[in-house]
Coordinates of C-alpha atoms and ligand atoms in Angstrom, one line a residue:
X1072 CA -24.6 -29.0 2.7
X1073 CA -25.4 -25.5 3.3
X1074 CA -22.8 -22.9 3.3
X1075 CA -20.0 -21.7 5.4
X1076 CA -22.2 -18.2 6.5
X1077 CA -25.1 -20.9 7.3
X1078 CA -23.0 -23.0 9.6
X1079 CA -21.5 -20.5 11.5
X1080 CA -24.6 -18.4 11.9
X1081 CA -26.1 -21.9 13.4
X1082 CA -23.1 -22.7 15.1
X1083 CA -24.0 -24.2 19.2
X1084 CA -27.6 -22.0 18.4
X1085 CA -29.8 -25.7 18.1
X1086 CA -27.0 -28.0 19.6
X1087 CA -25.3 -28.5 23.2
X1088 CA -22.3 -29.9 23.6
X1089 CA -21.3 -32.8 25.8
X1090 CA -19.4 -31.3 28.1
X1091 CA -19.9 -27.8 27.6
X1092 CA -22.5 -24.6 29.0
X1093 CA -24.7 -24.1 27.0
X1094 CA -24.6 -20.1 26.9
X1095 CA -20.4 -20.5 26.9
X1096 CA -20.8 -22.3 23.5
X1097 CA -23.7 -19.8 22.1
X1098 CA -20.7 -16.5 23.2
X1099 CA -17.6 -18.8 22.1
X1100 CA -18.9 -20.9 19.4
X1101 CA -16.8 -23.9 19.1
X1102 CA -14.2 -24.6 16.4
X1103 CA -16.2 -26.0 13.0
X1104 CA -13.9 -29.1 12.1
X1105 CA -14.8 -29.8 8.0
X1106 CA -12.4 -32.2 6.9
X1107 CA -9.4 -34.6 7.7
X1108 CA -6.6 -36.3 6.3
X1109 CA -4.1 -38.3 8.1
X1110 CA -2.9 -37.1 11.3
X1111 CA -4.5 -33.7 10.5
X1112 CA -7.7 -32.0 10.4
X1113 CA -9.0 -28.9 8.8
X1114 CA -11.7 -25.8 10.2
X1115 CA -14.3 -24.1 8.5
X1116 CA -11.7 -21.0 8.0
X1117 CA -9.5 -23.5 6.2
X1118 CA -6.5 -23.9 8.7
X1119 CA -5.0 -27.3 8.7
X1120 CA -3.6 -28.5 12.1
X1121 CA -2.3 -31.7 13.4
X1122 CA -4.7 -33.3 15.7
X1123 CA -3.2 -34.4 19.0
X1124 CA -6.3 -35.1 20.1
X1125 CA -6.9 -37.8 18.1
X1126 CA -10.8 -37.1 17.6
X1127 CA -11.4 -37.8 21.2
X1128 CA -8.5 -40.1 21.7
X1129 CA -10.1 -42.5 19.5
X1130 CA -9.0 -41.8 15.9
X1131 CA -6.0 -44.5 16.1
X1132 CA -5.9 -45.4 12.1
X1133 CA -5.9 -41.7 11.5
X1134 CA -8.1 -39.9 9.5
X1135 CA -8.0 -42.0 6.1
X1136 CA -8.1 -45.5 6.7
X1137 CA -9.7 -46.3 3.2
X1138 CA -10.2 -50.1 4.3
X1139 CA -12.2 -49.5 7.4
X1140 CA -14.1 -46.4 5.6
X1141 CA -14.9 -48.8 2.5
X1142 CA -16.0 -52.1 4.9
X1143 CA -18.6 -49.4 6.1
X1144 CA -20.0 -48.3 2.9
X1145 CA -20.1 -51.6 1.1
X1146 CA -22.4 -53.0 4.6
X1147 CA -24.2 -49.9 4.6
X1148 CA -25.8 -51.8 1.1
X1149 CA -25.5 -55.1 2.3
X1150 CA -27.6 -54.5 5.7
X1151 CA -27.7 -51.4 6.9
X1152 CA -29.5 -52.8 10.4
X1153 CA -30.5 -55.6 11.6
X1154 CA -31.4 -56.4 15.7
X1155 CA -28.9 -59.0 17.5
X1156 CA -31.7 -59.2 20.9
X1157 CA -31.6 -62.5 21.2
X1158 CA -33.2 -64.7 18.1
X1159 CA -31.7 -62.8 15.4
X1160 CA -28.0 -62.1 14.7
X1161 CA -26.1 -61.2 11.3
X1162 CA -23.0 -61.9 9.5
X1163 CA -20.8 -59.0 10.3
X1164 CA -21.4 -59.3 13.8
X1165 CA -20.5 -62.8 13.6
X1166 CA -17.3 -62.0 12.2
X1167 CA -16.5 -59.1 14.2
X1168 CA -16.6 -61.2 17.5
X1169 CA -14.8 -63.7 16.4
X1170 CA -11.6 -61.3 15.6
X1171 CA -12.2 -59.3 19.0
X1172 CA -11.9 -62.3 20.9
X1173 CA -8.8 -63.1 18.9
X1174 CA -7.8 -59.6 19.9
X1175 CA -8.3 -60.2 23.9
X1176 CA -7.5 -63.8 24.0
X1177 CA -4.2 -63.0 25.1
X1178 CA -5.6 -61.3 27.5
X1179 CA -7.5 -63.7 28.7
X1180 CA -11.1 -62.5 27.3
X1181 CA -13.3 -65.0 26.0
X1182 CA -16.8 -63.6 25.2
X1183 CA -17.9 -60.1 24.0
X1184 CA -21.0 -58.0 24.1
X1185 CA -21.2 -55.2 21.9
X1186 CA -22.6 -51.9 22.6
X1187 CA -22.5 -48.3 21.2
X1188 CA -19.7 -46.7 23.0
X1189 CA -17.5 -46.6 26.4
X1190 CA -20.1 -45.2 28.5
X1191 CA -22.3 -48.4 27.3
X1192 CA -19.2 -51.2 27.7
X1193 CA -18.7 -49.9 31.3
X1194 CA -22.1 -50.3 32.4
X1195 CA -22.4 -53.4 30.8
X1196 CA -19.4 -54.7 33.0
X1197 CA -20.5 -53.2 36.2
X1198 CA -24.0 -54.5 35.7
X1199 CA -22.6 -58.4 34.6
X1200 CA -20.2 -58.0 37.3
X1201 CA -23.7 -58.3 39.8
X1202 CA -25.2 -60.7 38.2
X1203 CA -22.2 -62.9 37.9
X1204 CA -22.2 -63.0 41.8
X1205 CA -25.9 -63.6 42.0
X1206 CA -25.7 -66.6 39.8
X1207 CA -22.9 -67.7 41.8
X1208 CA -24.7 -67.5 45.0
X1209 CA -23.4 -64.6 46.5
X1210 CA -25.8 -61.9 45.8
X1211 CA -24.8 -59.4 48.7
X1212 CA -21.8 -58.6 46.5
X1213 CA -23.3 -55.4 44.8
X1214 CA -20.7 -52.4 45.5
X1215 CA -18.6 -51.3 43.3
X1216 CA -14.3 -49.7 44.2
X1217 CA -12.4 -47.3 41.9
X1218 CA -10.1 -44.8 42.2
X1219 CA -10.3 -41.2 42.6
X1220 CA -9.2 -39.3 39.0
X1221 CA -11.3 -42.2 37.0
X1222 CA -13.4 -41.6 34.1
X1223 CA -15.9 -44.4 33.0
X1224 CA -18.0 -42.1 31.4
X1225 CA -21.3 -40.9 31.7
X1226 CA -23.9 -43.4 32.8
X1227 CA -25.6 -43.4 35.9
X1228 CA -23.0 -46.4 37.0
X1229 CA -20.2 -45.1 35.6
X1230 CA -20.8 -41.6 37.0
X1231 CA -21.0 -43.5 40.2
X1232 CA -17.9 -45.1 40.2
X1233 CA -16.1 -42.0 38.2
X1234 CA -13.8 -40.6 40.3
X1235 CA -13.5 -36.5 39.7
X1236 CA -16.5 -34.7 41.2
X1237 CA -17.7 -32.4 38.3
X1238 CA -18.9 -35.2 36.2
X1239 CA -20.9 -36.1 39.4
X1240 CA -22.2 -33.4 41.9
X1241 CA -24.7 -32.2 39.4
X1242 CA -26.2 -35.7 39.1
X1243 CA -26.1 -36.5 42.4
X1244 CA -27.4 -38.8 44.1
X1245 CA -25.5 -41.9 42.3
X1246 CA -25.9 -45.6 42.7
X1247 CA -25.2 -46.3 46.2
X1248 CA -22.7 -48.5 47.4
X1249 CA -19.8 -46.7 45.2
X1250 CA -16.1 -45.8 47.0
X1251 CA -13.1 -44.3 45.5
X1252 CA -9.6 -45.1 46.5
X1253 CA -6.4 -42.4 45.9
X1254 CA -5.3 -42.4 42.4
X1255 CA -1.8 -43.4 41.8
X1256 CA -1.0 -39.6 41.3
X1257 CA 2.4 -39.2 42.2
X1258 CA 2.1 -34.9 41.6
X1259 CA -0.4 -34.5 44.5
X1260 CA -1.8 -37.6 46.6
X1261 CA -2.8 -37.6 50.4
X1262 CA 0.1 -39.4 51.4
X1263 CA 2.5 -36.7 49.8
X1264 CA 4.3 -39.9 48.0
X1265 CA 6.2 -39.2 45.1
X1266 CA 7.7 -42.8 44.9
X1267 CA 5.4 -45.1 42.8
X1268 CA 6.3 -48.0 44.3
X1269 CA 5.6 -46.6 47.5
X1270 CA 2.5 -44.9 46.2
X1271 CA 1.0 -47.9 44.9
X1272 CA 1.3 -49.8 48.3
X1273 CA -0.2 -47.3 50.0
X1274 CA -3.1 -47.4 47.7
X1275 CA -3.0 -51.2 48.1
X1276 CA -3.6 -50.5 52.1
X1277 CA -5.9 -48.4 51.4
X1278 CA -8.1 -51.0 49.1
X1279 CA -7.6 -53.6 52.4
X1280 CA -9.2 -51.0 54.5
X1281 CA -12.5 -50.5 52.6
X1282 CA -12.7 -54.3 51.7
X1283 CA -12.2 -55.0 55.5
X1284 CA -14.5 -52.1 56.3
X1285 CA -17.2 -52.5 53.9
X1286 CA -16.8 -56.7 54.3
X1287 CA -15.7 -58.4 50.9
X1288 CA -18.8 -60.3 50.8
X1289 CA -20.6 -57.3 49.6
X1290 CA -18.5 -56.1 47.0
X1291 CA -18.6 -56.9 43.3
X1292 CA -16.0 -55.5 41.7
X1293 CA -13.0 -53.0 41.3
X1294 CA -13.1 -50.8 38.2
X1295 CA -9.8 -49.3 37.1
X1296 CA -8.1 -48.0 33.8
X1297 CA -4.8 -49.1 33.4
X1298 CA -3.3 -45.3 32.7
X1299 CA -6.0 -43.1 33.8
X1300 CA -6.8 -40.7 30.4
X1301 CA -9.3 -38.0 31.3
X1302 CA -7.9 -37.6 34.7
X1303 CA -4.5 -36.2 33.0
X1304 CA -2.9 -39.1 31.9
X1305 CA -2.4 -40.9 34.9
X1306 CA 0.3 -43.1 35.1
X1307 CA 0.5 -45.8 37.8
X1308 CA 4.3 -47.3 39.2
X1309 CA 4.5 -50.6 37.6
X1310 CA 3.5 -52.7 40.8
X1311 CA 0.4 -51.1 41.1
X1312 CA -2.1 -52.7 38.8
X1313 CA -0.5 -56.0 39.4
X1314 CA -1.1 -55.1 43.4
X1315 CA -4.7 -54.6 42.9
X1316 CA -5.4 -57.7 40.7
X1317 CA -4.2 -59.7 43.8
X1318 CA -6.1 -57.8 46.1
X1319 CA -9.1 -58.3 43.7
X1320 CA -8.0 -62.3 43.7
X1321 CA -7.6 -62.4 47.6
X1322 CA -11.6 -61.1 48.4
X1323 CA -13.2 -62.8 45.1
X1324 CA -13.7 -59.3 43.9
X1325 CA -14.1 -59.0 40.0
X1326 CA -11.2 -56.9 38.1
X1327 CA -12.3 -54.5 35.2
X1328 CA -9.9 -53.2 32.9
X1329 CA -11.6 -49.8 31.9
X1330 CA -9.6 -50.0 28.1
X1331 CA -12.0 -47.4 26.5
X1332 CA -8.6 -45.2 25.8
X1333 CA -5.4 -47.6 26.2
X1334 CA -7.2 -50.4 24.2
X1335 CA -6.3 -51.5 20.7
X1336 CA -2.0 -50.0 21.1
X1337 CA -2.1 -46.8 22.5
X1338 CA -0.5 -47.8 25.5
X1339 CA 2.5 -49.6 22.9
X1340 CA 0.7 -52.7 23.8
X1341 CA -2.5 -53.7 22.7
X1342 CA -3.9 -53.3 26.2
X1343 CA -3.2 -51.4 29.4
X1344 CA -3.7 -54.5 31.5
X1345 CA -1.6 -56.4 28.7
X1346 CA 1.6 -53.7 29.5
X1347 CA 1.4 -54.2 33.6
X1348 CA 1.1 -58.0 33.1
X1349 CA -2.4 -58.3 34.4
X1350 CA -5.0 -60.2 33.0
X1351 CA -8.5 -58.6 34.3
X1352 CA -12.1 -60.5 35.1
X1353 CA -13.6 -58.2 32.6
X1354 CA -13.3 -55.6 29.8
X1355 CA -14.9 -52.3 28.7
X1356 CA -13.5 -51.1 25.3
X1357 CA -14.5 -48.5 22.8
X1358 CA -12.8 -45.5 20.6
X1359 CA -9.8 -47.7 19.0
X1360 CA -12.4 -50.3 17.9
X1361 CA -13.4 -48.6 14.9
X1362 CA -10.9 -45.7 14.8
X1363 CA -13.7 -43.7 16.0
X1364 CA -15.5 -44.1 12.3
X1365 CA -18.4 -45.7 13.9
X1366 CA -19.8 -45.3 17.5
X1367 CA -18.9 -49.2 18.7
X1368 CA -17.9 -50.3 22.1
X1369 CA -17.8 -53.7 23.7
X1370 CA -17.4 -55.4 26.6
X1371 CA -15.4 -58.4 27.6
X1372 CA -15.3 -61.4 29.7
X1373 CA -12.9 -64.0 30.8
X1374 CA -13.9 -67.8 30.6
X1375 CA -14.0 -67.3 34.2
X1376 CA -16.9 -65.4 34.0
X1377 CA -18.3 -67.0 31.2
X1378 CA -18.7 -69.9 32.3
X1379 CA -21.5 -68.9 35.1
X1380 CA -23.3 -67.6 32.7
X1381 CA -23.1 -70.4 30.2
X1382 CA -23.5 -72.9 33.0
X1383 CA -26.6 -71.5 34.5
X1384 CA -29.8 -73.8 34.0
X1385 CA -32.1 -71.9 36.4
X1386 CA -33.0 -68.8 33.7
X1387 CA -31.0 -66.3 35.8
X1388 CA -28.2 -66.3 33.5
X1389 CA -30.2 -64.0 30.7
X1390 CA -28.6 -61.2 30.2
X1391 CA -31.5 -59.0 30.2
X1392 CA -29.4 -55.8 29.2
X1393 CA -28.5 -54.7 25.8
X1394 CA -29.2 -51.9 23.5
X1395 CA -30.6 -51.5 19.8
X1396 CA -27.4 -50.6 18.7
X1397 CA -25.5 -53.8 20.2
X1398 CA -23.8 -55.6 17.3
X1399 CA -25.0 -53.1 14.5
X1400 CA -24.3 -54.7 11.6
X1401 CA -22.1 -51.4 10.1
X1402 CA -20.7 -51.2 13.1
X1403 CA -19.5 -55.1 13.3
X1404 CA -18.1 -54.2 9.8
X1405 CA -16.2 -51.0 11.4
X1406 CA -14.7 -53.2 14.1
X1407 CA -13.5 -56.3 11.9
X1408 CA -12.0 -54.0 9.6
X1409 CA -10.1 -51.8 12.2
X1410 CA -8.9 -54.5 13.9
X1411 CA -7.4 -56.4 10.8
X1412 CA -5.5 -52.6 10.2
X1413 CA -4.3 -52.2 13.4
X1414 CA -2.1 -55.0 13.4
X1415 CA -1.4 -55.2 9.9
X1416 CA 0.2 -51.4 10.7
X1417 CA 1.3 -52.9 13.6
X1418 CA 0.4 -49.5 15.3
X1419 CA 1.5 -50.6 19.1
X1420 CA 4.7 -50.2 17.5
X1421 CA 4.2 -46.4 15.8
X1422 CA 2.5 -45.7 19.1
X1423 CA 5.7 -47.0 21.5
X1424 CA 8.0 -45.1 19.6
X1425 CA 6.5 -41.7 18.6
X1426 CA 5.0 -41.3 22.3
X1427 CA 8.8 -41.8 23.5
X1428 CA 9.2 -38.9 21.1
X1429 CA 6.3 -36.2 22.4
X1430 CA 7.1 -37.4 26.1
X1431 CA 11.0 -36.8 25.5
X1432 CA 10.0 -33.6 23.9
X1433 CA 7.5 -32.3 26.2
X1434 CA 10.2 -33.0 29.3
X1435 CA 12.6 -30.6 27.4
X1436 CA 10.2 -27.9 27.1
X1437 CA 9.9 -28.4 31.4
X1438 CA 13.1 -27.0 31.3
X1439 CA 11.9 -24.1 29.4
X1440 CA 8.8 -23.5 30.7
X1441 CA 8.1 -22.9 34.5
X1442 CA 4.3 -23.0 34.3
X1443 CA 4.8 -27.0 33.4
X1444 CA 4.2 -28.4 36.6
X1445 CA 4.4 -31.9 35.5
X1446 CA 5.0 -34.0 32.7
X1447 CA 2.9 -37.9 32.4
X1448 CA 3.1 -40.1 29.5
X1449 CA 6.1 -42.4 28.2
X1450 CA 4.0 -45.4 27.7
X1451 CA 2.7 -44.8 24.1
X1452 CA 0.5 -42.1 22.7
X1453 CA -1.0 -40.9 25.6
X1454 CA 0.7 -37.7 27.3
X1455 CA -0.5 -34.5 30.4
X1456 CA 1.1 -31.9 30.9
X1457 CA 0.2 -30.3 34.1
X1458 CA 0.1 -26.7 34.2
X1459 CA 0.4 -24.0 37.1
X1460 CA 1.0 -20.5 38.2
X1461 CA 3.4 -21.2 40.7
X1462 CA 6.2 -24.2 40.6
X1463 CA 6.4 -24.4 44.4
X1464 CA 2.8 -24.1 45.8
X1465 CA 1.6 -27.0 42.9
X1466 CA -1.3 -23.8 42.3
X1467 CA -3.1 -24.9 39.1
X1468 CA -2.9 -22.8 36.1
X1469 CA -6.4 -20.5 35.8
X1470 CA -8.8 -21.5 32.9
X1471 CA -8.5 -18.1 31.2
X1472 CA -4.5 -18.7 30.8
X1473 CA -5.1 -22.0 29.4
X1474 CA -7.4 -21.3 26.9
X1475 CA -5.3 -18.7 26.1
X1476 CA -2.2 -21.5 25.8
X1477 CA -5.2 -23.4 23.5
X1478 CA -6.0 -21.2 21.1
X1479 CA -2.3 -20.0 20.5
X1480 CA -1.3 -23.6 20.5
X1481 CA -3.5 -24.0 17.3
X1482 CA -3.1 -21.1 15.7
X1483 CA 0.3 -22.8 15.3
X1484 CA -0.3 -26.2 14.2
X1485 CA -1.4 -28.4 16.5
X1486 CA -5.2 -29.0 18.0
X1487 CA -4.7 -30.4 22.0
X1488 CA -7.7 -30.6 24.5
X1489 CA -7.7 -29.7 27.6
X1490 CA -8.9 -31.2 30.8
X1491 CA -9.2 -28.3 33.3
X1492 CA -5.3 -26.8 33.8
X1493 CA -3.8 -29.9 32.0
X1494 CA -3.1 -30.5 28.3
X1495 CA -3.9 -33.8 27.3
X1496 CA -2.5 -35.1 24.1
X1497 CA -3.6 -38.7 22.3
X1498 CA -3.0 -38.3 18.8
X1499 CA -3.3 -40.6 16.1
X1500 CA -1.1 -44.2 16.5
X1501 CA -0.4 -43.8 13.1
X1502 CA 1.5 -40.4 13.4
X1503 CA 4.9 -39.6 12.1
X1504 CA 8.0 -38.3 13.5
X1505 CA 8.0 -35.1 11.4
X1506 CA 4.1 -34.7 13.0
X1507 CA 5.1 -35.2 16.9
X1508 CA 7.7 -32.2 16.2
X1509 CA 5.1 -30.4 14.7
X1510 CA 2.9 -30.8 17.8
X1511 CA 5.9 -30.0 20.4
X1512 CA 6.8 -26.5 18.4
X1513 CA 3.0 -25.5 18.6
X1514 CA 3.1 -26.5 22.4
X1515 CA 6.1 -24.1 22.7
X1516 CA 4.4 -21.2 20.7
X1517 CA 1.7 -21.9 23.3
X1518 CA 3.0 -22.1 26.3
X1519 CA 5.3 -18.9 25.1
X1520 CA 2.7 -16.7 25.6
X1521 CA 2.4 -17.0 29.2
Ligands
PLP1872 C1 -11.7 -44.8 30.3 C2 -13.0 -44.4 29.7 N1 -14.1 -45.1 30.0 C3 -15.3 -44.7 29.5 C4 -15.4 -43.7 28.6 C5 -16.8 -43.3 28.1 O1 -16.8 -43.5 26.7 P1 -17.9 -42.8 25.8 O2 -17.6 -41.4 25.8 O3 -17.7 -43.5 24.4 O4 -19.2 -43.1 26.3 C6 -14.3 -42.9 28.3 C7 -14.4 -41.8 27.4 O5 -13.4 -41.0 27.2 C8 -13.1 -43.3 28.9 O6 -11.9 -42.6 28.7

């Protein structure tokens, strides 16, 4: 490894960032993460912060899961790669199914199809979704509903049915045939409905409308995730996913679960659906599945949907969509591995409580702080705060303050990422009590400064 003068001379010069510009990164190079341990991680300069980030809210285990790490190394020398396109398959993968299914069967998922990450899983699922009504007979049903304040990450079809413009105008035009509905967003929603209940049935009216409008017949499926993450930690009423899964039921429209974030226990349930009481048609999952230690993601389907494909005899039931990557043999070994420690840690659990913990805390800092505009989490480790200039007029906080409320944040002791004027937090499931206090005094020291 070169040296620390090397790194930061290089710094953003030969890479861009997802996510980023390009010439912002070259004037503010970004933070050089070195090393982790735990619930923390530690910069270039040496400061050693707790990560309420969680990676990319992906690093459940922590950072030093030796069990999954050391199921990566030893496959690295058994079979570093091998294809799974169809004729060729390997152990690991084998394996790794097999305990994802177990994982989902609860849930009602039966099959799985591995890719290399969220963006992948979703696509996969939008793309089945299609050809699940084609070998059905129904092949007008192409169009795709989600909600405004989605993320289902960066693909053409999940840019499509992503629902916050700036991951989208720039791209434009998407795959046709893509409408959003409100998000249950109780803060600030055209219906000015801070009720959830009542939020969530006019969201359900608003579904009947575009099904009745756009005729069911042509639509394929809904896409939702059960808490919205990127959006700011979205949290729907508790009728609401249960209202759209019988709207889905009603029309013969195809539920996804977009479980990319709230899969694997960060919602204090394994999954999102699994917390509103919904079982969904389909699957996309990522991040948890391997901690982040290993860029997995798959996609899952319910006997339901299965059984179409498996029952086809005409041909049209190959699934001619897939990646090199799908079932990587390290990667299988990643997944088996962090699925056998998340629920011998039992990390729902961890996740339940401490997120009770950083939600409870964040709510008393409200009371200190009037640029908190709102406060969303209390359903495991996943918590926004949104933050604005003025309490009244709802006006979101400028980007200059909150960088400012970033960096200050970090400088004491806690790392938490932003999604334009609100602070998202997702931090390791595994975190402890005296770490969630450590995050809520940085958050104070931060928002102090405004
Ligand atoms: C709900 C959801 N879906 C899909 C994605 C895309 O995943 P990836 O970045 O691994 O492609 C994300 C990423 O954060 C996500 O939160």
């Amino acid at each position: 490894m070169k040296d620390d003068n090397f790194l930061k001379e290089n710094n953003a010069r030969h890479l861009w960032h997802p996510m980023g510009h390009p010439a912002d990164s070259l004037e503010n190079p970004p933070t050089i993460i070195k090393g982790a341990d735990g619930s923390h991680i530690t910069d270039i300069d040496g400061r050693r912060v707790v990560d309420a980030v969680g990676g990319l809210w992906c690093v459940n285990l922590g950072y030093s899961n030796d069990v999954v790490k050391e199921a990566i190394a030893k496959q690295l020398y058994d079979l570093p790669y091998y294809s799974a396109f169809a004729g060729s398959t390997n152990p690991t993968a084998i394996e790794a199914s097999y305990a994802v299914r177990d994982f989902f069967a609860e849930d009602g998922m039966a099959r799985c199809f591995f890719t290399s990450g969220g963006s992948d899983s979703v696509e996969t699922t939008l793309r089945l979704a299609r050809q699940y009504h084609r070998l059905r007979g129904e092949p007008t049903r192409t169009k795709f509903l989600s909600l405004k304040k989605g993320y289902h990450g960066t693909h053409f079809g999940g840019a499509s049915v992503n629902g916050n413009n700036r991951f989208r105008i720039n791209y434009e035009p998407l795959l046709p045939g893509c409408y959003h509905l409100p998000s249950p967003y109780t803060y600030r929603n055209p219906f000015n409905e801070t009720d959830p209940a009542k939020l969530a049935q006019f969201i359900a009216q608003a579904m009947e409308d575009e099904i009745a409008f756009q005729g069911a017949n042509t639509i394929a499926a809904f896409i939702m995730e059960p808490i919205q993450g990127a959006g700011g930690v979205i949290v729907p009423g508790e009728t609401f996913m249960p209202l759209m899964r019988d709207i889905c039921d009603r029309h013969g429209i195809l539920m996804i679960s977009d479980e990319v974030i709230t899969g694997f226990g960060r919602t204090g349930d394994w999954t999102g659906a699994r917390h509103w009481g919904v079982k969904p048609d389909m699957m996309s999952t990522a991040k948890g599945i391997t901690s982040g230690y290993f860029p997995v993601g798959a996609a899952l389907m319910s006997e339901k949907v299965a059984d179409v494909f498996e029952s086809d005899t005409t041909g049209e039931g190959a699934i001619y969509h897939g990646y090199t990557y799908s079932a990587h043999p390290v990667g299988a070994a990643a997944v088996t591995a962090c699925i056998s420690e998340t629920l011998r840690l039992d990390t729902k659990t961890n996740a339940a409580a401490r997120g009770k913990q950083l939600y409870e805390g964040v709510l008393k800092l409200a009371e200190k702080h009037d640029i908190i505009g709102d406060v969303r989490g209390g359903h495991g480790l996943m918590t926004g705060i949104e933050i604005v200039s003025d309490k009244a007029a709802k006006t979101p906080m400028d980007m200059a303050t909150m960088k400012g409320i970033h960096k200050t944040t970090y400088e004491a002791g806690a790392m938490v990422r932003l999604g334009a004027h609100n602070v998202l937090m997702s931090p390791p499931l595994t975190i402890t009590e005296g770490e969630v206090q450590t995050i809520l005094d940085a958050l104070d020291a931060g928002f102090s400064t405004v």
